[in-house]
PDB file of C-alpha atoms and ligand atoms in Angstrom:
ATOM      1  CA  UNK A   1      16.599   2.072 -17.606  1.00 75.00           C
ATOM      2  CA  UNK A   2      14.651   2.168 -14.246  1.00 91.00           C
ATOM      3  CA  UNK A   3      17.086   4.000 -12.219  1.00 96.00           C
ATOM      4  CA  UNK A   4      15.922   5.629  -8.548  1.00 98.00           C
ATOM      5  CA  UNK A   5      19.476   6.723  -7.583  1.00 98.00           C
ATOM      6  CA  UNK A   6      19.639   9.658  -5.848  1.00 97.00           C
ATOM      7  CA  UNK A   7      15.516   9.454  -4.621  1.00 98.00           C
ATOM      8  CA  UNK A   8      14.591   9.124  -1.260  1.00 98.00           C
ATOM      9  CA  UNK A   9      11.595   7.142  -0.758  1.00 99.00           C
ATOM     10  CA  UNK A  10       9.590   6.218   1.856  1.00 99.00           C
ATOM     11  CA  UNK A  11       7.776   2.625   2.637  1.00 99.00           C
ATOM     12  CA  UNK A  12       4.831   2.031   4.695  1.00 98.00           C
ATOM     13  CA  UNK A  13       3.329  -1.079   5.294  1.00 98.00           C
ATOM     14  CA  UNK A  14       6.199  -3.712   5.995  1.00 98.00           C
ATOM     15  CA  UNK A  15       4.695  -6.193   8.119  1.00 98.00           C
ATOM     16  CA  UNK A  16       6.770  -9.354   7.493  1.00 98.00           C
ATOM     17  CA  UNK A  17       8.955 -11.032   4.533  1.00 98.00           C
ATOM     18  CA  UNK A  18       5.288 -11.611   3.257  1.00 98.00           C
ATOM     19  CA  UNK A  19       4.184  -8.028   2.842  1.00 98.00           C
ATOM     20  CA  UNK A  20       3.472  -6.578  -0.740  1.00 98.00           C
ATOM     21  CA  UNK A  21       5.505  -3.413   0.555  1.00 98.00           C
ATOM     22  CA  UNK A  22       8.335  -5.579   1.578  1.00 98.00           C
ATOM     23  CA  UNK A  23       8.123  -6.656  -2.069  1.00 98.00           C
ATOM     24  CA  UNK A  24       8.367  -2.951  -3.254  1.00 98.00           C
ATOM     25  CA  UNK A  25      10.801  -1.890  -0.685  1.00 98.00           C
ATOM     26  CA  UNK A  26      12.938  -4.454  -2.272  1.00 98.00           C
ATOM     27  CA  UNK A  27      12.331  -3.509  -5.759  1.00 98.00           C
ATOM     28  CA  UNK A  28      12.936   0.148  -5.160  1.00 98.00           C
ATOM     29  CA  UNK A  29      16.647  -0.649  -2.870  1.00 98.00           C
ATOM     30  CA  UNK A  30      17.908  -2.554  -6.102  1.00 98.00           C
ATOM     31  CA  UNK A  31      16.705   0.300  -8.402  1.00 98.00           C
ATOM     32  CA  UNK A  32      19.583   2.586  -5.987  1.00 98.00           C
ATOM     33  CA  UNK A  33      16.855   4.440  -3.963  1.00 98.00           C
ATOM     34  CA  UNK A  34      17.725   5.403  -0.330  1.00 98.00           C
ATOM     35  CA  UNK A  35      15.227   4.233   1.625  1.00 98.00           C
ATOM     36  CA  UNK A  36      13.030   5.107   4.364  1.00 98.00           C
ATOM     37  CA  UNK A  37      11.005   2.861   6.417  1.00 98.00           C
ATOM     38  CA  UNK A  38       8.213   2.659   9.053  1.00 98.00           C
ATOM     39  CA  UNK A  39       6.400   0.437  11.159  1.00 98.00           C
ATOM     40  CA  UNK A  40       3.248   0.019  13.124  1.00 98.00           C
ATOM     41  CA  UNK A  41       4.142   0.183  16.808  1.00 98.00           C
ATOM     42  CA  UNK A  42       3.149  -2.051  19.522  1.00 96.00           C
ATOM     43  CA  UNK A  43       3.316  -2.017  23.745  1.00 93.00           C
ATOM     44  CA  UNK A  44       6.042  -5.559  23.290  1.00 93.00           C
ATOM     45  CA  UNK A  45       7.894  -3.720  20.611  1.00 94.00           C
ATOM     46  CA  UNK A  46       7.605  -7.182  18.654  1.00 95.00           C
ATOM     47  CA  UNK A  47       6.698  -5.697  15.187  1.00 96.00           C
ATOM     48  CA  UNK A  48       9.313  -2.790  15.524  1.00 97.00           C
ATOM     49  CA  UNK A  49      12.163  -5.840  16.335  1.00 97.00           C
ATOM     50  CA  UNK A  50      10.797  -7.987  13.253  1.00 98.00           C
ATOM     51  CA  UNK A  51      10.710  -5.242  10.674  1.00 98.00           C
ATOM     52  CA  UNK A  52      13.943  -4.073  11.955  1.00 98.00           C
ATOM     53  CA  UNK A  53      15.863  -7.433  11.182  1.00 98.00           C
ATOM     54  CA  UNK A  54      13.845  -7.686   7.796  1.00 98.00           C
ATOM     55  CA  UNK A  55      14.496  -4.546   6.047  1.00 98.00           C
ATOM     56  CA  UNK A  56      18.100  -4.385   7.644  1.00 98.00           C
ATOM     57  CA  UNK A  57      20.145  -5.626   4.522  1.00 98.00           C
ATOM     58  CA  UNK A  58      18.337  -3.078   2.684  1.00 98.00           C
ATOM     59  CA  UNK A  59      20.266  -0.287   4.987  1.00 98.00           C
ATOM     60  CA  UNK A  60      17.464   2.270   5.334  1.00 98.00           C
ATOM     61  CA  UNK A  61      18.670   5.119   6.467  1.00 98.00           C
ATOM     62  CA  UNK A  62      15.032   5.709   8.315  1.00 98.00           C
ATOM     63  CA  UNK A  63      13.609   3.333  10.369  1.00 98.00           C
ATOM     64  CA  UNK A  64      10.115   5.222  12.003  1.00 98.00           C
ATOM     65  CA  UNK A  65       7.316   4.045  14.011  1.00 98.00           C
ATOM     66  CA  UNK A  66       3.592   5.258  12.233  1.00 98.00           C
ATOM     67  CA  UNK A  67       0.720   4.209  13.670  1.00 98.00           C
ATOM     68  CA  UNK A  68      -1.242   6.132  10.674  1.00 98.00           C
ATOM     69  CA  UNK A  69      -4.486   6.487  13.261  1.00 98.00           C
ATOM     70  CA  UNK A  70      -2.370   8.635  15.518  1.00 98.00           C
ATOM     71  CA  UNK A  71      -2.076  12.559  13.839  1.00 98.00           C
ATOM     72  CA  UNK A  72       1.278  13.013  16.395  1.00 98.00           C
ATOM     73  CA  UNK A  73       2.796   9.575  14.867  1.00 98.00           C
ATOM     74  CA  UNK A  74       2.071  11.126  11.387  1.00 98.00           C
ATOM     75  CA  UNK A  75       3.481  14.459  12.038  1.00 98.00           C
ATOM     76  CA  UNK A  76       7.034  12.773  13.663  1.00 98.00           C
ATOM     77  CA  UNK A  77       7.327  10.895  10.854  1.00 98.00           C
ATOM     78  CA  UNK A  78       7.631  13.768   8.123  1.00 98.00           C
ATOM     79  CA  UNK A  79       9.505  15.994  10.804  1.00 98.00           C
ATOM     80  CA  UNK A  80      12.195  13.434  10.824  1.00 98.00           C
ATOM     81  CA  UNK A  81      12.261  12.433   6.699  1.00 98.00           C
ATOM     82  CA  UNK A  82      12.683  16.894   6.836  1.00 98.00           C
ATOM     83  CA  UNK A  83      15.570  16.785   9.408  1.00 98.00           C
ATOM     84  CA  UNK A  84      17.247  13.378   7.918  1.00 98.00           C
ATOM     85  CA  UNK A  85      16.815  13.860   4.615  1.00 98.00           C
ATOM     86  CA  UNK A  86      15.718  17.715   3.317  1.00 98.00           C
ATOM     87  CA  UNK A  87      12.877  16.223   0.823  1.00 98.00           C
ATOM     88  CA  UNK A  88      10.985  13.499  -0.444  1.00 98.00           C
ATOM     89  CA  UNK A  89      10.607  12.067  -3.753  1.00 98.00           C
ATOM     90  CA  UNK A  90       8.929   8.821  -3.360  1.00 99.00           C
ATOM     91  CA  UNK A  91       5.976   7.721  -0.912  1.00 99.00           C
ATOM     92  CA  UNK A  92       4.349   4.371  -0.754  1.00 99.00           C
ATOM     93  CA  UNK A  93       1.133   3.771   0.887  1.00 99.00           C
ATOM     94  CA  UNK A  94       1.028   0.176   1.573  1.00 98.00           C
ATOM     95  CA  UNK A  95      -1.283  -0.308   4.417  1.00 98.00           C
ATOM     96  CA  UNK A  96      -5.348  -1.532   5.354  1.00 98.00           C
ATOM     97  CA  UNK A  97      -7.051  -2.700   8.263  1.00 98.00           C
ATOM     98  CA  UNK A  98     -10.437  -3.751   9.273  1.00 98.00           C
ATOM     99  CA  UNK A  99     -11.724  -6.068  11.784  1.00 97.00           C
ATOM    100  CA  UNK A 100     -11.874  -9.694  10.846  1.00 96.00           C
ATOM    101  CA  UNK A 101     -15.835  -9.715  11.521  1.00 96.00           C
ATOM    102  CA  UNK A 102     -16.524  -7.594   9.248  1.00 96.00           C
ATOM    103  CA  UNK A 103     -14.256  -9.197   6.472  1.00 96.00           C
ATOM    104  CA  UNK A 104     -16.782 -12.468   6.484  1.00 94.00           C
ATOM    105  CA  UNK A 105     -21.028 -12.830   6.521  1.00 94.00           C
ATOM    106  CA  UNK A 106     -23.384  -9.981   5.255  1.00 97.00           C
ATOM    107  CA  UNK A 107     -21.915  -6.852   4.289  1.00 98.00           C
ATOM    108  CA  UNK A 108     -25.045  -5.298   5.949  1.00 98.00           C
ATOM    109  CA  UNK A 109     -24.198  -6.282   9.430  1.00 98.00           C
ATOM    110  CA  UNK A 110     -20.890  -4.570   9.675  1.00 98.00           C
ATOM    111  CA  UNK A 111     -21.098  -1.827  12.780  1.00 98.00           C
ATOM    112  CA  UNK A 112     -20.853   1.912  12.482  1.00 98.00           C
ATOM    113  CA  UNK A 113     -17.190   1.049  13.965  1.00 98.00           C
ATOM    114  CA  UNK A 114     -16.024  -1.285  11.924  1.00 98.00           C
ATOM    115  CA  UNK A 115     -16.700   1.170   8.788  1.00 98.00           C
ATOM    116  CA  UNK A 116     -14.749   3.908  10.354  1.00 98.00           C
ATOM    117  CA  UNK A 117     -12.223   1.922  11.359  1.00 98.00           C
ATOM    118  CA  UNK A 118     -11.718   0.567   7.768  1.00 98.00           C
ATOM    119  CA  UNK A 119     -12.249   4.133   5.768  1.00 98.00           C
ATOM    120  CA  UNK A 120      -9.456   5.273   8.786  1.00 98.00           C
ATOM    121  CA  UNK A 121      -7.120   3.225   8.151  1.00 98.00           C
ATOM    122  CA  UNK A 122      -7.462   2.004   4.563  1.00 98.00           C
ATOM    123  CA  UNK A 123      -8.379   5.086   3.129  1.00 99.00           C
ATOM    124  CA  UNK A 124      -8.408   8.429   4.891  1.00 99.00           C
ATOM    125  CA  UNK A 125      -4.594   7.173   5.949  1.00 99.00           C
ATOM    126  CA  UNK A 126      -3.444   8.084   1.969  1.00 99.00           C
ATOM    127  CA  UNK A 127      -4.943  12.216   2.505  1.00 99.00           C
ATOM    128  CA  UNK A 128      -3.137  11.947   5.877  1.00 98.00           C
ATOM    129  CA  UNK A 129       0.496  10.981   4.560  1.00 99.00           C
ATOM    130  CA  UNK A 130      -0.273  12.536   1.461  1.00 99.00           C
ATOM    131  CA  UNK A 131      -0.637  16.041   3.417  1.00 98.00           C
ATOM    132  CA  UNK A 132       2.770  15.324   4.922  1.00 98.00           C
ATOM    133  CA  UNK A 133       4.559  13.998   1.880  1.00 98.00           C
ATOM    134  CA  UNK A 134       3.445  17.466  -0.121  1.00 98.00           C
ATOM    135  CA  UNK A 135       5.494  20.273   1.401  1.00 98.00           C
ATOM    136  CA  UNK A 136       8.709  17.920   1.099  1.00 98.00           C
ATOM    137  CA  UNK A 137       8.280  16.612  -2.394  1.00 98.00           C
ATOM    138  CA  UNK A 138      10.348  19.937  -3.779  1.00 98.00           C
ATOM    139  CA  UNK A 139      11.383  18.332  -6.753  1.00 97.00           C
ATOM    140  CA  UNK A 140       8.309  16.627  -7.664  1.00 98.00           C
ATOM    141  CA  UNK A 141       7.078  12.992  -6.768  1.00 98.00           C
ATOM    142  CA  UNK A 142       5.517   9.640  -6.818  1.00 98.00           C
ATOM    143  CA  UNK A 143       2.699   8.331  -4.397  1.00 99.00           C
ATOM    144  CA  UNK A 144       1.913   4.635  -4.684  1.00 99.00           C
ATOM    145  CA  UNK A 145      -1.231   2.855  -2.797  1.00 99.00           C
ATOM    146  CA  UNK A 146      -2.379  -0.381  -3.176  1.00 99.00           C
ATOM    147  CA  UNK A 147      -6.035  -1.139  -3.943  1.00 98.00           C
ATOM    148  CA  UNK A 148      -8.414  -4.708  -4.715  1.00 98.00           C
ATOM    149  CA  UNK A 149     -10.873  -5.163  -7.184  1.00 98.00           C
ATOM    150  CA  UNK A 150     -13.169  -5.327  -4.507  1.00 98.00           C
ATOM    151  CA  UNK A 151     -13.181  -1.451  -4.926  1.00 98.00           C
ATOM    152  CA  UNK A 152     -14.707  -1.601  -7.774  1.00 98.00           C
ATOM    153  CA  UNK A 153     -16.769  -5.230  -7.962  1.00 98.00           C
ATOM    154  CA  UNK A 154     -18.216  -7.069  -5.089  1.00 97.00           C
ATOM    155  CA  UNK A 155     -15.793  -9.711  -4.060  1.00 96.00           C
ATOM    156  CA  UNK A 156     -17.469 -12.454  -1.499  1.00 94.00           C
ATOM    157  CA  UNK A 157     -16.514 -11.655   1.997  1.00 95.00           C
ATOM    158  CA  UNK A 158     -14.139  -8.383   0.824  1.00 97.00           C
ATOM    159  CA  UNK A 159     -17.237  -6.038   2.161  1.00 97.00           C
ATOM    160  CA  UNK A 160     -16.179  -2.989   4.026  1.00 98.00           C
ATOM    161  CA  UNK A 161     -13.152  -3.465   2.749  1.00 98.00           C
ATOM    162  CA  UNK A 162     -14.191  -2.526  -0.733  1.00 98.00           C
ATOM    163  CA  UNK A 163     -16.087   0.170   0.428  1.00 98.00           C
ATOM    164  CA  UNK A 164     -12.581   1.755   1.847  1.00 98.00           C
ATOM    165  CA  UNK A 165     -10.867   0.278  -1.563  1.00 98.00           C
ATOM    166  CA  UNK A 166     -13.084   2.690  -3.282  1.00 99.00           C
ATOM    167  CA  UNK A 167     -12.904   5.220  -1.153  1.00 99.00           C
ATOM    168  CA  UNK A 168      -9.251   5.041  -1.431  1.00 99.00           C
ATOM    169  CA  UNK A 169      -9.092   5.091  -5.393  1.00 99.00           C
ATOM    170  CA  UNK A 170     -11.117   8.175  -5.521  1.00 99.00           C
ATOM    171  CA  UNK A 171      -8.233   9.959  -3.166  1.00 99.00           C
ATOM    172  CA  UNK A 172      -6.140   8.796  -5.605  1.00 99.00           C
ATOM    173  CA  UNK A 173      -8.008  11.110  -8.226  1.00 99.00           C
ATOM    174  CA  UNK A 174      -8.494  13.959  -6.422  1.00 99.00           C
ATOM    175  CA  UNK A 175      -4.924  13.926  -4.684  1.00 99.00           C
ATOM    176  CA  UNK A 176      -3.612  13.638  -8.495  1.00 99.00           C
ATOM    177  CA  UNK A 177      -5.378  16.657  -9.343  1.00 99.00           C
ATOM    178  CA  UNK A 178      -4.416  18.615  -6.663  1.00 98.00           C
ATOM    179  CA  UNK A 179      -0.675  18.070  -6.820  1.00 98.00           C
ATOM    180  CA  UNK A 180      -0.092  17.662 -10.391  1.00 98.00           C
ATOM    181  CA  UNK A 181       0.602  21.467 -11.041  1.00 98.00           C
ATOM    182  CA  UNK A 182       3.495  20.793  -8.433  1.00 98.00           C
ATOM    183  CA  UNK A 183       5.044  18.076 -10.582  1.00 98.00           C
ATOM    184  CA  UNK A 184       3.660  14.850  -8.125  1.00 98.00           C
ATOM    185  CA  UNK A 185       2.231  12.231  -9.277  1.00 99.00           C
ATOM    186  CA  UNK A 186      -0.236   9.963  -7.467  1.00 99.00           C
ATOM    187  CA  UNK A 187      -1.459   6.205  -8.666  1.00 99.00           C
ATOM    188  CA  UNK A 188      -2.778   3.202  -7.432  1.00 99.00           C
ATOM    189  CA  UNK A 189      -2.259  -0.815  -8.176  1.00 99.00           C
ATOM    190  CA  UNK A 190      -4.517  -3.134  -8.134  1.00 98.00           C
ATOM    191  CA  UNK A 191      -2.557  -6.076  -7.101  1.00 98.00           C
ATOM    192  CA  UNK A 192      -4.439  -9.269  -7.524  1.00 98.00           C
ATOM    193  CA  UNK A 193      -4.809 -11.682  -4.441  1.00 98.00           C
ATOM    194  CA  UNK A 194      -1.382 -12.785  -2.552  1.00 98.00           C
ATOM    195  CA  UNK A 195      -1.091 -14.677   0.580  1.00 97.00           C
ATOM    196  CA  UNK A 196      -0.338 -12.152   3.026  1.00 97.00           C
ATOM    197  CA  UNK A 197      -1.471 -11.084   6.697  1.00 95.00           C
ATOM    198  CA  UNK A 198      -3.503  -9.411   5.918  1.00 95.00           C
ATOM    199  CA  UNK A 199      -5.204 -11.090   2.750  1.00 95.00           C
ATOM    200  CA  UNK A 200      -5.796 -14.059   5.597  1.00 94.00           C
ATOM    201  CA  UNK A 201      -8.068 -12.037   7.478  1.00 92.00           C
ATOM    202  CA  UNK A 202     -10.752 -11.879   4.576  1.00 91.00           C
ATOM    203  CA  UNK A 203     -12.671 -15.147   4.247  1.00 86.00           C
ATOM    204  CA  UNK A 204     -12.151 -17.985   1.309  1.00 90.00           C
ATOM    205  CA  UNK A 205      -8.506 -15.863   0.549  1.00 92.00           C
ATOM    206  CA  UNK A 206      -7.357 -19.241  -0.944  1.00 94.00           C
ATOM    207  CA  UNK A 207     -10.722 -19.535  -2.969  1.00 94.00           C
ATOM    208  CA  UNK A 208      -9.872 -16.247  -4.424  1.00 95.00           C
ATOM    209  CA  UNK A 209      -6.613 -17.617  -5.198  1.00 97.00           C
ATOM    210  CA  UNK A 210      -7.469 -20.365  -6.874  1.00 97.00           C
ATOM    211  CA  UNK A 211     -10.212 -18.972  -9.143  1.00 97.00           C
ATOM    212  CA  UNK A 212      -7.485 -16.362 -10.149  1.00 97.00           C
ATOM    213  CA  UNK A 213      -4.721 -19.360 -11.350  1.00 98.00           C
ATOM    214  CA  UNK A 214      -7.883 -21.258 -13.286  1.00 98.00           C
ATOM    215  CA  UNK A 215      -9.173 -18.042 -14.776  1.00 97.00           C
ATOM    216  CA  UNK A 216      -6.562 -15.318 -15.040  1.00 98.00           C
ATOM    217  CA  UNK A 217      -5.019 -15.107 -18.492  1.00 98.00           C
ATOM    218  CA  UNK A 218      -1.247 -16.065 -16.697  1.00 98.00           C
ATOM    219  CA  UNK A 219      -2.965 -18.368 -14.844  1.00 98.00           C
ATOM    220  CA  UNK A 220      -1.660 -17.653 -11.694  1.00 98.00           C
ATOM    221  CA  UNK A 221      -1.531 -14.802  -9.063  1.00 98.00           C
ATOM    222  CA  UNK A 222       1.016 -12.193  -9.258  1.00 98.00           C
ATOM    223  CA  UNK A 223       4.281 -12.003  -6.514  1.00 98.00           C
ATOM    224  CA  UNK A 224       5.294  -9.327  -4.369  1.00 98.00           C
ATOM    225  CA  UNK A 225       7.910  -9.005  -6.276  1.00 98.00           C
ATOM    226  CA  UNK A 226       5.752  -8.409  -9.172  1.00 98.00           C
ATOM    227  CA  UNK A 227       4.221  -5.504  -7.784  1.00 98.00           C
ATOM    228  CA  UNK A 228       7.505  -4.354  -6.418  1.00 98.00           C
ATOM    229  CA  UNK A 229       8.323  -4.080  -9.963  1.00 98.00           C
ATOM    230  CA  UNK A 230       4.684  -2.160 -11.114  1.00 98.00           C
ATOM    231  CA  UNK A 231       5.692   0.182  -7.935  1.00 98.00           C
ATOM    232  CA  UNK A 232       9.081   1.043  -8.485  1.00 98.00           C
ATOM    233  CA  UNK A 233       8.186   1.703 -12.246  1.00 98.00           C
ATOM    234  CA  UNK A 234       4.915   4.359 -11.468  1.00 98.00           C
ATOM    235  CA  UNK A 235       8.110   5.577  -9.061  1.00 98.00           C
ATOM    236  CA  UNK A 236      10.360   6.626 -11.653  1.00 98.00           C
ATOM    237  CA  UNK A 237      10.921   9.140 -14.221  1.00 97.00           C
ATOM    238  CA  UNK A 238       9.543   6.241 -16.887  1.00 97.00           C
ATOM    239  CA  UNK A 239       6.140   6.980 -15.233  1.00 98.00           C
ATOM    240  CA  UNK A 240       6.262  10.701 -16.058  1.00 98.00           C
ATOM    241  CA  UNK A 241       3.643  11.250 -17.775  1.00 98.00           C
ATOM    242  CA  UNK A 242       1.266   8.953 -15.583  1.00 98.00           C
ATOM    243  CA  UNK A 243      -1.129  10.392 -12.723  1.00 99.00           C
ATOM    244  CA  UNK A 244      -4.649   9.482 -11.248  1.00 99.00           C
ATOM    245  CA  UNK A 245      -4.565   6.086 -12.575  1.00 99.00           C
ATOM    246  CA  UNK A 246      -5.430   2.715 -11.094  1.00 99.00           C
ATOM    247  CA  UNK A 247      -2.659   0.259 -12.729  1.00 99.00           C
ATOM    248  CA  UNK A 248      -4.163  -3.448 -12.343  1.00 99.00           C
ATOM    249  CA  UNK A 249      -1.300  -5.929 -11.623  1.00 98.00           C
ATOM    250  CA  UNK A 250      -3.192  -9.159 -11.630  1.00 98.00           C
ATOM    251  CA  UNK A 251      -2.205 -11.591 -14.109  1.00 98.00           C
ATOM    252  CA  UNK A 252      -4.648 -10.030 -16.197  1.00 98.00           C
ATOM    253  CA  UNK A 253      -8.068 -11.540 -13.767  1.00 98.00           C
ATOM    254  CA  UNK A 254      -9.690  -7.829 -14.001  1.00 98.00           C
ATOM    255  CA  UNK A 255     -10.574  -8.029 -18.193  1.00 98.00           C
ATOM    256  CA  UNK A 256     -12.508 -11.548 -17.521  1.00 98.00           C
ATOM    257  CA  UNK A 257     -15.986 -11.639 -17.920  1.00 94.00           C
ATOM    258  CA  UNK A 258     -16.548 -15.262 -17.122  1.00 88.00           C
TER     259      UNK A 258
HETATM  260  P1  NAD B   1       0.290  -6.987   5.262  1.00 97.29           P
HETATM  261  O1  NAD B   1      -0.468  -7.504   6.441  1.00 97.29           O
HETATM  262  O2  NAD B   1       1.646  -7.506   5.045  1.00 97.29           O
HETATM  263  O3  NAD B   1       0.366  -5.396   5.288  1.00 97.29           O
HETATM  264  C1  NAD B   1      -0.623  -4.596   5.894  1.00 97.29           C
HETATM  265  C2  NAD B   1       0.130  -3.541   6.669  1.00 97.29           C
HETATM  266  O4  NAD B   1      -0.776  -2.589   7.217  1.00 97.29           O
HETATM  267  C3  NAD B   1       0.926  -4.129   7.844  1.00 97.29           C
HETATM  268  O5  NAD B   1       2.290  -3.774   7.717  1.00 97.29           O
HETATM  269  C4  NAD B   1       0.306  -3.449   9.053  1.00 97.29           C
HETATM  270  O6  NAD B   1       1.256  -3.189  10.080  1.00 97.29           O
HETATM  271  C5  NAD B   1      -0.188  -2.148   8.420  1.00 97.29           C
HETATM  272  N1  NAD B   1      -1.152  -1.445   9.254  1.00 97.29           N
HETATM  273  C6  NAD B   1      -2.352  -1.896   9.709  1.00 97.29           C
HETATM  274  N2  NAD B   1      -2.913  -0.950  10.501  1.00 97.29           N
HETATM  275  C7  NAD B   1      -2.052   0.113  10.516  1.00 97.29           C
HETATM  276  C8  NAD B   1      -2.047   1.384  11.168  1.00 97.29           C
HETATM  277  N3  NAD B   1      -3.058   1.761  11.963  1.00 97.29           N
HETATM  278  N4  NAD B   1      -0.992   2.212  10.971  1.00 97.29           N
HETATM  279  C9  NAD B   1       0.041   1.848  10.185  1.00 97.29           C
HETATM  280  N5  NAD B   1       0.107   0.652   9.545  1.00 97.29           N
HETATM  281  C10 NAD B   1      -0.935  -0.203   9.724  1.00 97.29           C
HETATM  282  O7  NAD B   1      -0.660  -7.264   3.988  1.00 97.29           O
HETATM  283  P2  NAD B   1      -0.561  -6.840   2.454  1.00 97.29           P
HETATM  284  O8  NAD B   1      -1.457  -7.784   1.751  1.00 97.29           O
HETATM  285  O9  NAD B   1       0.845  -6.716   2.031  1.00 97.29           O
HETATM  286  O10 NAD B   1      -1.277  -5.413   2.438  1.00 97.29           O
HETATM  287  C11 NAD B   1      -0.679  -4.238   1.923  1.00 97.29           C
HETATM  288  C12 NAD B   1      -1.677  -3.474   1.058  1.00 97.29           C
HETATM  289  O11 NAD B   1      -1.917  -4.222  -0.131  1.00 97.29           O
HETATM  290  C13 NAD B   1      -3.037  -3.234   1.700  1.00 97.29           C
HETATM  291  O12 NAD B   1      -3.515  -1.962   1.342  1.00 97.29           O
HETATM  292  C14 NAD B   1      -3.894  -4.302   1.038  1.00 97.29           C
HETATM  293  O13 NAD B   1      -5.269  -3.987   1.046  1.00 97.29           O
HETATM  294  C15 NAD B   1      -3.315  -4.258  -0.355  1.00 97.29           C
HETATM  295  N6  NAD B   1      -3.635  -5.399  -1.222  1.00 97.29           N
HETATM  296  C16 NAD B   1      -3.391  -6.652  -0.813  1.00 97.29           C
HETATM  297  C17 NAD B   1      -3.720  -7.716  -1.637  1.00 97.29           C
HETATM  298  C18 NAD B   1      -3.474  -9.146  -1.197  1.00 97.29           C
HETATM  299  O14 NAD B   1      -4.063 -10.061  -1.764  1.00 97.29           O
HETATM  300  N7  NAD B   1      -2.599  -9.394  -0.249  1.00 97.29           N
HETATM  301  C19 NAD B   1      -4.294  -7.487  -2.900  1.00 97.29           C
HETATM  302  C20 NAD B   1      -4.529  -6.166  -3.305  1.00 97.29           C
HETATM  303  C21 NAD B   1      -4.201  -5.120  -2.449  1.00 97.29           C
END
């Protein structure tokens, strides 16, 4: 039985009720694990006040703000999963970014800033928690990113966002190697498209969801929930023998040829 009583895990990424991690953070509560959760920060204070409300029937015992492009935001939020909770067993990296313009038109015409910003974000953000998570994962771990086909394939209008997705899928490889002989374990999924906030930033979304319900073998998408369920699996002892991989949770879209 998928049982996470006992873990502490913590949830990146939570946005709104539409969020993939909000999915996951769900997923992982019901499977008994105390939870941890952060934010992305803003002058109003509006996102902190929205997540806060959201995730509160899920009592986390952490509730952090992580803007993942500031190093000081980073280190504050693994000083205070040390102080609250003594170690970590479960980190999920639920969280991408790149500027609307450059999720739309030629790939080619995307600035030198809009790539860094995406790789920052998207990608170099999973070494940065990563690096954090490692001296607190005593007793072994999990890491859990999410990643796009457009990683791997070109996807219309995905562009530097695949670039990152790849990026980000090779960190998953190397982190795996590096922290295996310490008992963690690092994966991604491949989640297939879901309305989300940020899925509505990358042109034709709804195109992409509609070729995935006509061709798919479930012809349909996949739920938050759905993934919830892939995440909170690769997070348990089930998973113990799994590292490095990319699990595709996409209603089967990714073995189609036409
Ligand atoms: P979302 O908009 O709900 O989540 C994106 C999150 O990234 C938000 O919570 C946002 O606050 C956070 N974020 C952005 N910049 C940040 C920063 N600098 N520091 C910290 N957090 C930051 O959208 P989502 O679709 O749930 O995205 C979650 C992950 O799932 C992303 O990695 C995305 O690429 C991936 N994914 C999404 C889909 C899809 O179709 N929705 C498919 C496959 C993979």
């Amino acid at each position: 039985m998928l049982d996470l009583t006992g873990k502490n895990a913590l949830v990146t990424g939570i946005a709104n009720n539409r969020s993939i991690a909000w999915g996951i953070a769900q997923q992982l509560h019901a499977a008994g694990a105390n939870l941890g959760v952060t934010y992305l920060p803003d002058d109003k204070g509006k996102m902190e006040n929205k997540v806060r409300s959201l995730v509160e029937p899920l009592a986390p015992s952490l509730f952090l703000p992580c803007n993942v492009q500031d190093d000081g935001q980073v280190t504050a939020t693994f000083d205070a999963v040390n102080a609250a909770w003594g170690k970590l067993d479960i980190l999920i990296h639920c969280l991408a970014f790149a500027n609307r313009d450059d999720l739309m038109g030629d790939f080619s015409a995307v600035s030198r800033q809009g790539f860094q910003t995406a790789l920052d974000i998207s990608a170099y953000s999973l070494v940065s928690l990563a690096r954090g998570a490692k001296p607190l994962m005593t007793s072994g771990g999990s890491i859990v990113t999410l990643t796009y086909l457009g990683g791997v394939r070109v996807v219309p209008n995905y562009n530097v966002m695949g670039i990152a997705k790849a990026a980000l899928e090779m960190n998953v490889r190397y982190l795996a190697a590096e922290m295996g002989p310490q008992q963690v374990r690092v994966n991604g999924i491949s989640a297939g498209p879901i309305r989300t906030l940020a899925s509505s930033a990358v042109g034709g979304i709804l195109d992409m969801i509609h070729h995935v319900e006509a061709v798919a073998p479930l012809r349909r998408t996949v739920t938050q929930q759905e993934v919830g369920n892939a995440a909170a699996f690769l997070s348990s002892d089930l998973a113990s023998g799994i590292t490095g991989q990319i699990l595709y949770v996409d209603s089967g879209y990714e073995i189609m040829g036409m």
